Amino acid sequence: MRDILIGYGIPFIYLLCYVIYLIVLIENIRSMRRRKKMYDELEETISFTHGLTCDDYETQANKQGYTLGEKAEHFAKMKYAMYGLRMSGYVADSEMDKITKRIHKDLVANLRKLEDGK
């Protein structure tokens, strides 16, 4: 009995290792496909930089083929008010991160595609 287990045990272990290797390989391929899909989606997203030395939001939107329309002036005033509060010490860094995330969400919600004639 012991000889039979030893005789079939080693090939069984090799087969088991090969199956595990194939499972890991398939999962890695799936993971690479998911990462590529996420990367492609990120390329299509719209990004804005928030800072005093950065272009205003309308210029940044125009470079990406969008416009803020009537809200452009509103966002320009908001940007300088936000950084005025930050430089005066009324807003902490953590609060500034939350504010810029909200502004970014509002910017994306108010974007419209630029017409080719403009």
PDB file of N, CA, C and O in Angstrom, residues 49-94:
ATOM      1  N   THR A  49      -6.225  71.232 -12.252  1.00  0.00           N
ATOM      2  CA  THR A  49      -5.232  71.502 -11.218  1.00  0.00           C
ATOM      3  C   THR A  49      -5.723  72.689 -10.409  1.00  0.00           C
ATOM      4  O   THR A  49      -6.242  73.653 -10.957  1.00  0.00           O
ATOM      5  N   HIS A  50      -5.563  72.572  -9.112  1.00  0.00           N
ATOM      6  CA  HIS A  50      -6.032  73.611  -8.193  1.00  0.00           C
ATOM      7  C   HIS A  50      -4.808  74.275  -7.585  1.00  0.00           C
ATOM      8  O   HIS A  50      -4.049  73.650  -6.866  1.00  0.00           O
ATOM      9  N   GLY A  51      -4.625  75.526  -7.868  1.00  0.00           N
ATOM     10  CA  GLY A  51      -3.500  76.254  -7.308  1.00  0.00           C
ATOM     11  C   GLY A  51      -3.516  77.694  -7.781  1.00  0.00           C
ATOM     12  O   GLY A  51      -4.115  78.012  -8.813  1.00  0.00           O
ATOM     13  N   LEU A  52      -2.851  78.545  -7.058  1.00  0.00           N
ATOM     14  CA  LEU A  52      -2.836  79.954  -7.434  1.00  0.00           C
ATOM     15  C   LEU A  52      -2.072  80.202  -8.723  1.00  0.00           C
ATOM     16  O   LEU A  52      -2.415  81.100  -9.489  1.00  0.00           O
ATOM     17  N   THR A  53      -1.035  79.444  -8.971  1.00  0.00           N
ATOM     18  CA  THR A  53      -0.233  79.657 -10.172  1.00  0.00           C
ATOM     19  C   THR A  53      -0.762  78.891 -11.378  1.00  0.00           C
ATOM     20  O   THR A  53      -0.251  79.059 -12.476  1.00  0.00           O
ATOM     21  N   CYS A  54      -1.783  78.068 -11.202  1.00  0.00           N
ATOM     22  CA  CYS A  54      -2.362  77.296 -12.309  1.00  0.00           C
ATOM     23  C   CYS A  54      -3.304  78.182 -13.116  1.00  0.00           C
ATOM     24  O   CYS A  54      -3.799  79.198 -12.640  1.00  0.00           O
ATOM     25  N   ASP A  55      -3.549  77.758 -14.345  1.00  0.00           N
ATOM     26  CA  ASP A  55      -4.523  78.468 -15.182  1.00  0.00           C
ATOM     27  C   ASP A  55      -5.888  78.426 -14.515  1.00  0.00           C
ATOM     28  O   ASP A  55      -6.170  77.561 -13.690  1.00  0.00           O
ATOM     29  N   ASP A  56      -6.747  79.379 -14.906  1.00  0.00           N
ATOM     30  CA  ASP A  56      -8.097  79.341 -14.361  1.00  0.00           C
ATOM     31  C   ASP A  56      -8.826  78.123 -14.921  1.00  0.00           C
ATOM     32  O   ASP A  56      -8.403  77.506 -15.894  1.00  0.00           O
ATOM     33  N   TYR A  57      -9.932  77.787 -14.285  1.00  0.00           N
ATOM     34  CA  TYR A  57     -10.633  76.555 -14.625  1.00  0.00           C
ATOM     35  C   TYR A  57     -11.177  76.578 -16.055  1.00  0.00           C
ATOM     36  O   TYR A  57     -11.191  75.551 -16.733  1.00  0.00           O
ATOM     37  N   GLU A  58     -11.603  77.716 -16.543  1.00  0.00           N
ATOM     38  CA  GLU A  58     -12.126  77.806 -17.905  1.00  0.00           C
ATOM     39  C   GLU A  58     -11.040  77.487 -18.929  1.00  0.00           C
ATOM     40  O   GLU A  58     -11.268  76.746 -19.885  1.00  0.00           O
ATOM     41  N   THR A  59      -9.835  78.020 -18.719  1.00  0.00           N
ATOM     42  CA  THR A  59      -8.723  77.738 -19.634  1.00  0.00           C
ATOM     43  C   THR A  59      -8.378  76.260 -19.609  1.00  0.00           C
ATOM     44  O   THR A  59      -8.141  75.648 -20.662  1.00  0.00           O
ATOM     45  N   GLN A  60      -8.340  75.666 -18.424  1.00  0.00           N
ATOM     46  CA  GLN A  60      -8.047  74.237 -18.310  1.00  0.00           C
ATOM     47  C   GLN A  60      -9.121  73.400 -19.015  1.00  0.00           C
ATOM     48  O   GLN A  60      -8.811  72.419 -19.688  1.00  0.00           O
ATOM     49  N   ALA A  61     -10.386  73.808 -18.866  1.00  0.00           N
ATOM     50  CA  ALA A  61     -11.478  73.081 -19.517  1.00  0.00           C
ATOM     51  C   ALA A  61     -11.380  73.226 -21.036  1.00  0.00           C
ATOM     52  O   ALA A  61     -11.586  72.255 -21.773  1.00  0.00           O
ATOM     53  N   ASN A  62     -11.050  74.431 -21.510  1.00  0.00           N
ATOM     54  CA  ASN A  62     -10.930  74.656 -22.947  1.00  0.00           C
ATOM     55  C   ASN A  62      -9.826  73.808 -23.555  1.00  0.00           C
ATOM     56  O   ASN A  62      -9.954  73.320 -24.677  1.00  0.00           O
ATOM     57  N   LYS A  63      -8.714  73.644 -22.846  1.00  0.00           N
ATOM     58  CA  LYS A  63      -7.614  72.820 -23.348  1.00  0.00           C
ATOM     59  C   LYS A  63      -8.035  71.361 -23.506  1.00  0.00           C
ATOM     60  O   LYS A  63      -7.447  70.627 -24.304  1.00  0.00           O
ATOM     61  N   GLN A  64      -9.046  70.941 -22.749  1.00  0.00           N
ATOM     62  CA  GLN A  64      -9.515  69.560 -22.808  1.00  0.00           C
ATOM     63  C   GLN A  64     -10.754  69.404 -23.683  1.00  0.00           C
ATOM     64  O   GLN A  64     -11.341  68.333 -23.760  1.00  0.00           O
ATOM     65  N   GLY A  65     -11.167  70.523 -24.350  1.00  0.00           N
ATOM     66  CA  GLY A  65     -12.303  70.456 -25.265  1.00  0.00           C
ATOM     67  C   GLY A  65     -13.649  70.695 -24.619  1.00  0.00           C
ATOM     68  O   GLY A  65     -14.676  70.313 -25.170  1.00  0.00           O
ATOM     69  N   TYR A  66     -13.662  71.343 -23.469  1.00  0.00           N
ATOM     70  CA  TYR A  66     -14.906  71.624 -22.755  1.00  0.00           C
ATOM     71  C   TYR A  66     -14.974  73.100 -22.393  1.00  0.00           C
ATOM     72  O   TYR A  66     -14.002  73.836 -22.521  1.00  0.00           O
ATOM     73  N   THR A  67     -16.132  73.519 -21.920  1.00  0.00           N
ATOM     74  CA  THR A  67     -16.304  74.879 -21.418  1.00  0.00           C
ATOM     75  C   THR A  67     -17.198  74.861 -20.181  1.00  0.00           C
ATOM     76  O   THR A  67     -18.002  73.941 -20.007  1.00  0.00           O
ATOM     77  N   LEU A  68     -17.021  75.869 -19.353  1.00  0.00           N
ATOM     78  CA  LEU A  68     -17.868  76.008 -18.165  1.00  0.00           C
ATOM     79  C   LEU A  68     -19.032  76.954 -18.421  1.00  0.00           C
ATOM     80  O   LEU A  68     -19.923  77.073 -17.594  1.00  0.00           O
ATOM     81  N   GLY A  69     -18.991  77.654 -19.528  1.00  0.00           N
ATOM     82  CA  GLY A  69     -20.083  78.552 -19.903  1.00  0.00           C
ATOM     83  C   GLY A  69     -20.221  79.711 -18.929  1.00  0.00           C
ATOM     84  O   GLY A  69     -19.250  80.385 -18.587  1.00  0.00           O
ATOM     85  N   GLU A  70     -21.441  79.943 -18.486  1.00  0.00           N
ATOM     86  CA  GLU A  70     -21.729  81.064 -17.587  1.00  0.00           C
ATOM     87  C   GLU A  70     -21.120  80.868 -16.193  1.00  0.00           C
ATOM     88  O   GLU A  70     -20.954  81.830 -15.450  1.00  0.00           O
ATOM     89  N   LYS A  71     -20.807  79.657 -15.829  1.00  0.00           N
ATOM     90  CA  LYS A  71     -20.260  79.366 -14.497  1.00  0.00           C
ATOM     91  C   LYS A  71     -18.758  79.646 -14.395  1.00  0.00           C
ATOM     92  O   LYS A  71     -18.186  79.536 -13.306  1.00  0.00           O
ATOM     93  N   ALA A  72     -18.100  80.021 -15.480  1.00  0.00           N
ATOM     94  CA  ALA A  72     -16.643  80.222 -15.472  1.00  0.00           C
ATOM     95  C   ALA A  72     -16.237  81.311 -14.476  1.00  0.00           C
ATOM     96  O   ALA A  72     -15.290  81.136 -13.703  1.00  0.00           O
ATOM     97  N   GLU A  73     -16.954  82.407 -14.478  1.00  0.00           N
ATOM     98  CA  GLU A  73     -16.627  83.504 -13.557  1.00  0.00           C
ATOM     99  C   GLU A  73     -16.868  83.085 -12.109  1.00  0.00           C
ATOM    100  O   GLU A  73     -16.097  83.430 -11.210  1.00  0.00           O
ATOM    101  N   HIS A  74     -17.923  82.338 -11.884  1.00  0.00           N
ATOM    102  CA  HIS A  74     -18.236  81.843 -10.542  1.00  0.00           C
ATOM    103  C   HIS A  74     -17.085  80.991 -10.003  1.00  0.00           C
ATOM    104  O   HIS A  74     -16.653  81.171  -8.857  1.00  0.00           O
ATOM    105  N   PHE A  75     -16.569  80.084 -10.830  1.00  0.00           N
ATOM    106  CA  PHE A  75     -15.480  79.217 -10.391  1.00  0.00           C
ATOM    107  C   PHE A  75     -14.180  79.988 -10.212  1.00  0.00           C
ATOM    108  O   PHE A  75     -13.377  79.668  -9.333  1.00  0.00           O
ATOM    109  N   ALA A  76     -13.954  81.035 -11.018  1.00  0.00           N
ATOM    110  CA  ALA A  76     -12.749  81.852 -10.854  1.00  0.00           C
ATOM    111  C   ALA A  76     -12.779  82.579  -9.507  1.00  0.00           C
ATOM    112  O   ALA A  76     -11.776  82.611  -8.784  1.00  0.00           O
ATOM    113  N   LYS A  77     -13.924  83.140  -9.148  1.00  0.00           N
ATOM    114  CA  LYS A  77     -14.059  83.813  -7.859  1.00  0.00           C
ATOM    115  C   LYS A  77     -13.903  82.822  -6.703  1.00  0.00           C
ATOM    116  O   LYS A  77     -13.284  83.126  -5.683  1.00  0.00           O
ATOM    117  N   MET A  78     -14.466  81.639  -6.879  1.00  0.00           N
ATOM    118  CA  MET A  78     -14.389  80.624  -5.841  1.00  0.00           C
ATOM    119  C   MET A  78     -12.938  80.198  -5.595  1.00  0.00           C
ATOM    120  O   MET A  78     -12.519  80.003  -4.459  1.00  0.00           O
ATOM    121  N   LYS A  79     -12.173  80.082  -6.677  1.00  0.00           N
ATOM    122  CA  LYS A  79     -10.778  79.667  -6.554  1.00  0.00           C
ATOM    123  C   LYS A  79      -9.988  80.675  -5.722  1.00  0.00           C
ATOM    124  O   LYS A  79      -9.267  80.307  -4.799  1.00  0.00           O
ATOM    125  N   TYR A  80     -10.128  81.958  -6.029  1.00  0.00           N
ATOM    126  CA  TYR A  80      -9.373  82.963  -5.284  1.00  0.00           C
ATOM    127  C   TYR A  80      -9.877  83.116  -3.860  1.00  0.00           C
ATOM    128  O   TYR A  80      -9.084  83.366  -2.937  1.00  0.00           O
ATOM    129  N   ALA A  81     -11.162  82.942  -3.625  1.00  0.00           N
ATOM    130  CA  ALA A  81     -11.685  82.990  -2.257  1.00  0.00           C
ATOM    131  C   ALA A  81     -11.150  81.816  -1.442  1.00  0.00           C
ATOM    132  O   ALA A  81     -10.739  81.980  -0.285  1.00  0.00           O
ATOM    133  N   MET A  82     -11.106  80.645  -2.071  1.00  0.00           N
ATOM    134  CA  MET A  82     -10.620  79.449  -1.391  1.00  0.00           C
ATOM    135  C   MET A  82      -9.161  79.623  -0.975  1.00  0.00           C
ATOM    136  O   MET A  82      -8.786  79.346   0.162  1.00  0.00           O
ATOM    137  N   TYR A  83      -8.326  80.113  -1.891  1.00  0.00           N
ATOM    138  CA  TYR A  83      -6.916  80.271  -1.556  1.00  0.00           C
ATOM    139  C   TYR A  83      -6.664  81.481  -0.657  1.00  0.00           C
ATOM    140  O   TYR A  83      -5.704  81.495   0.104  1.00  0.00           O
ATOM    141  N   GLY A  84      -7.549  82.454  -0.694  1.00  0.00           N
ATOM    142  CA  GLY A  84      -7.449  83.559   0.260  1.00  0.00           C
ATOM    143  C   GLY A  84      -7.658  83.072   1.684  1.00  0.00           C
ATOM    144  O   GLY A  84      -6.921  83.447   2.610  1.00  0.00           O
ATOM    145  N   LEU A  85      -8.653  82.218   1.866  1.00  0.00           N
ATOM    146  CA  LEU A  85      -8.899  81.632   3.182  1.00  0.00           C
ATOM    147  C   LEU A  85      -7.752  80.732   3.614  1.00  0.00           C
ATOM    148  O   LEU A  85      -7.360  80.716   4.778  1.00  0.00           O
ATOM    149  N   ARG A  86      -7.193  79.998   2.661  1.00  0.00           N
ATOM    150  CA  ARG A  86      -6.090  79.090   2.987  1.00  0.00           C
ATOM    151  C   ARG A  86      -4.852  79.862   3.409  1.00  0.00           C
ATOM    152  O   ARG A  86      -4.190  79.529   4.385  1.00  0.00           O
ATOM    153  N   MET A  87      -4.518  80.907   2.679  1.00  0.00           N
ATOM    154  CA  MET A  87      -3.320  81.695   2.990  1.00  0.00           C
ATOM    155  C   MET A  87      -3.478  82.473   4.300  1.00  0.00           C
ATOM    156  O   MET A  87      -2.499  82.756   4.971  1.00  0.00           O
ATOM    157  N   SER A  88      -4.705  82.793   4.646  1.00  0.00           N
ATOM    158  CA  SER A  88      -4.950  83.507   5.904  1.00  0.00           C
ATOM    159  C   SER A  88      -4.957  82.573   7.106  1.00  0.00           C
ATOM    160  O   SER A  88      -4.981  83.030   8.245  1.00  0.00           O
ATOM    161  N   GLY A  89      -4.976  81.284   6.855  1.00  0.00           N
ATOM    162  CA  GLY A  89      -4.931  80.320   7.943  1.00  0.00           C
ATOM    163  C   GLY A  89      -6.283  79.886   8.460  1.00  0.00           C
ATOM    164  O   GLY A  89      -6.374  79.235   9.495  1.00  0.00           O
ATOM    165  N   TYR A  90      -7.353  80.229   7.755  1.00  0.00           N
ATOM    166  CA  TYR A  90      -8.682  79.846   8.204  1.00  0.00           C
ATOM    167  C   TYR A  90      -9.064  78.425   7.805  1.00  0.00           C
ATOM    168  O   TYR A  90      -9.991  77.847   8.365  1.00  0.00           O
ATOM    169  N   VAL A  91      -8.350  77.861   6.832  1.00  0.00           N
ATOM    170  CA  VAL A  91      -8.669  76.530   6.332  1.00  0.00           C
ATOM    171  C   VAL A  91      -7.418  75.664   6.448  1.00  0.00           C
ATOM    172  O   VAL A  91      -6.344  76.050   5.992  1.00  0.00           O
ATOM    173  N   ALA A  92      -7.555  74.488   7.060  1.00  0.00           N
ATOM    174  CA  ALA A  92      -6.435  73.557   7.217  1.00  0.00           C
ATOM    175  C   ALA A  92      -6.240  72.744   5.934  1.00  0.00           C
ATOM    176  O   ALA A  92      -7.084  72.752   5.042  1.00  0.00           O
ATOM    177  N   ASP A  93      -5.108  72.041   5.854  1.00  0.00           N
ATOM    178  CA  ASP A  93      -4.805  71.232   4.667  1.00  0.00           C
ATOM    179  C   ASP A  93      -5.847  70.149   4.424  1.00  0.00           C
ATOM    180  O   ASP A  93      -6.254  69.912   3.288  1.00  0.00           O
ATOM    181  N   SER A  94      -6.270  69.486   5.481  1.00  0.00           N
ATOM    182  CA  SER A  94      -7.260  68.420   5.310  1.00  0.00           C
ATOM    183  C   SER A  94      -8.592  68.981   4.804  1.00  0.00           C
ATOM    184  O   SER A  94      -9.254  68.373   3.966  1.00  0.00           O
TER     185      SER A  94
END
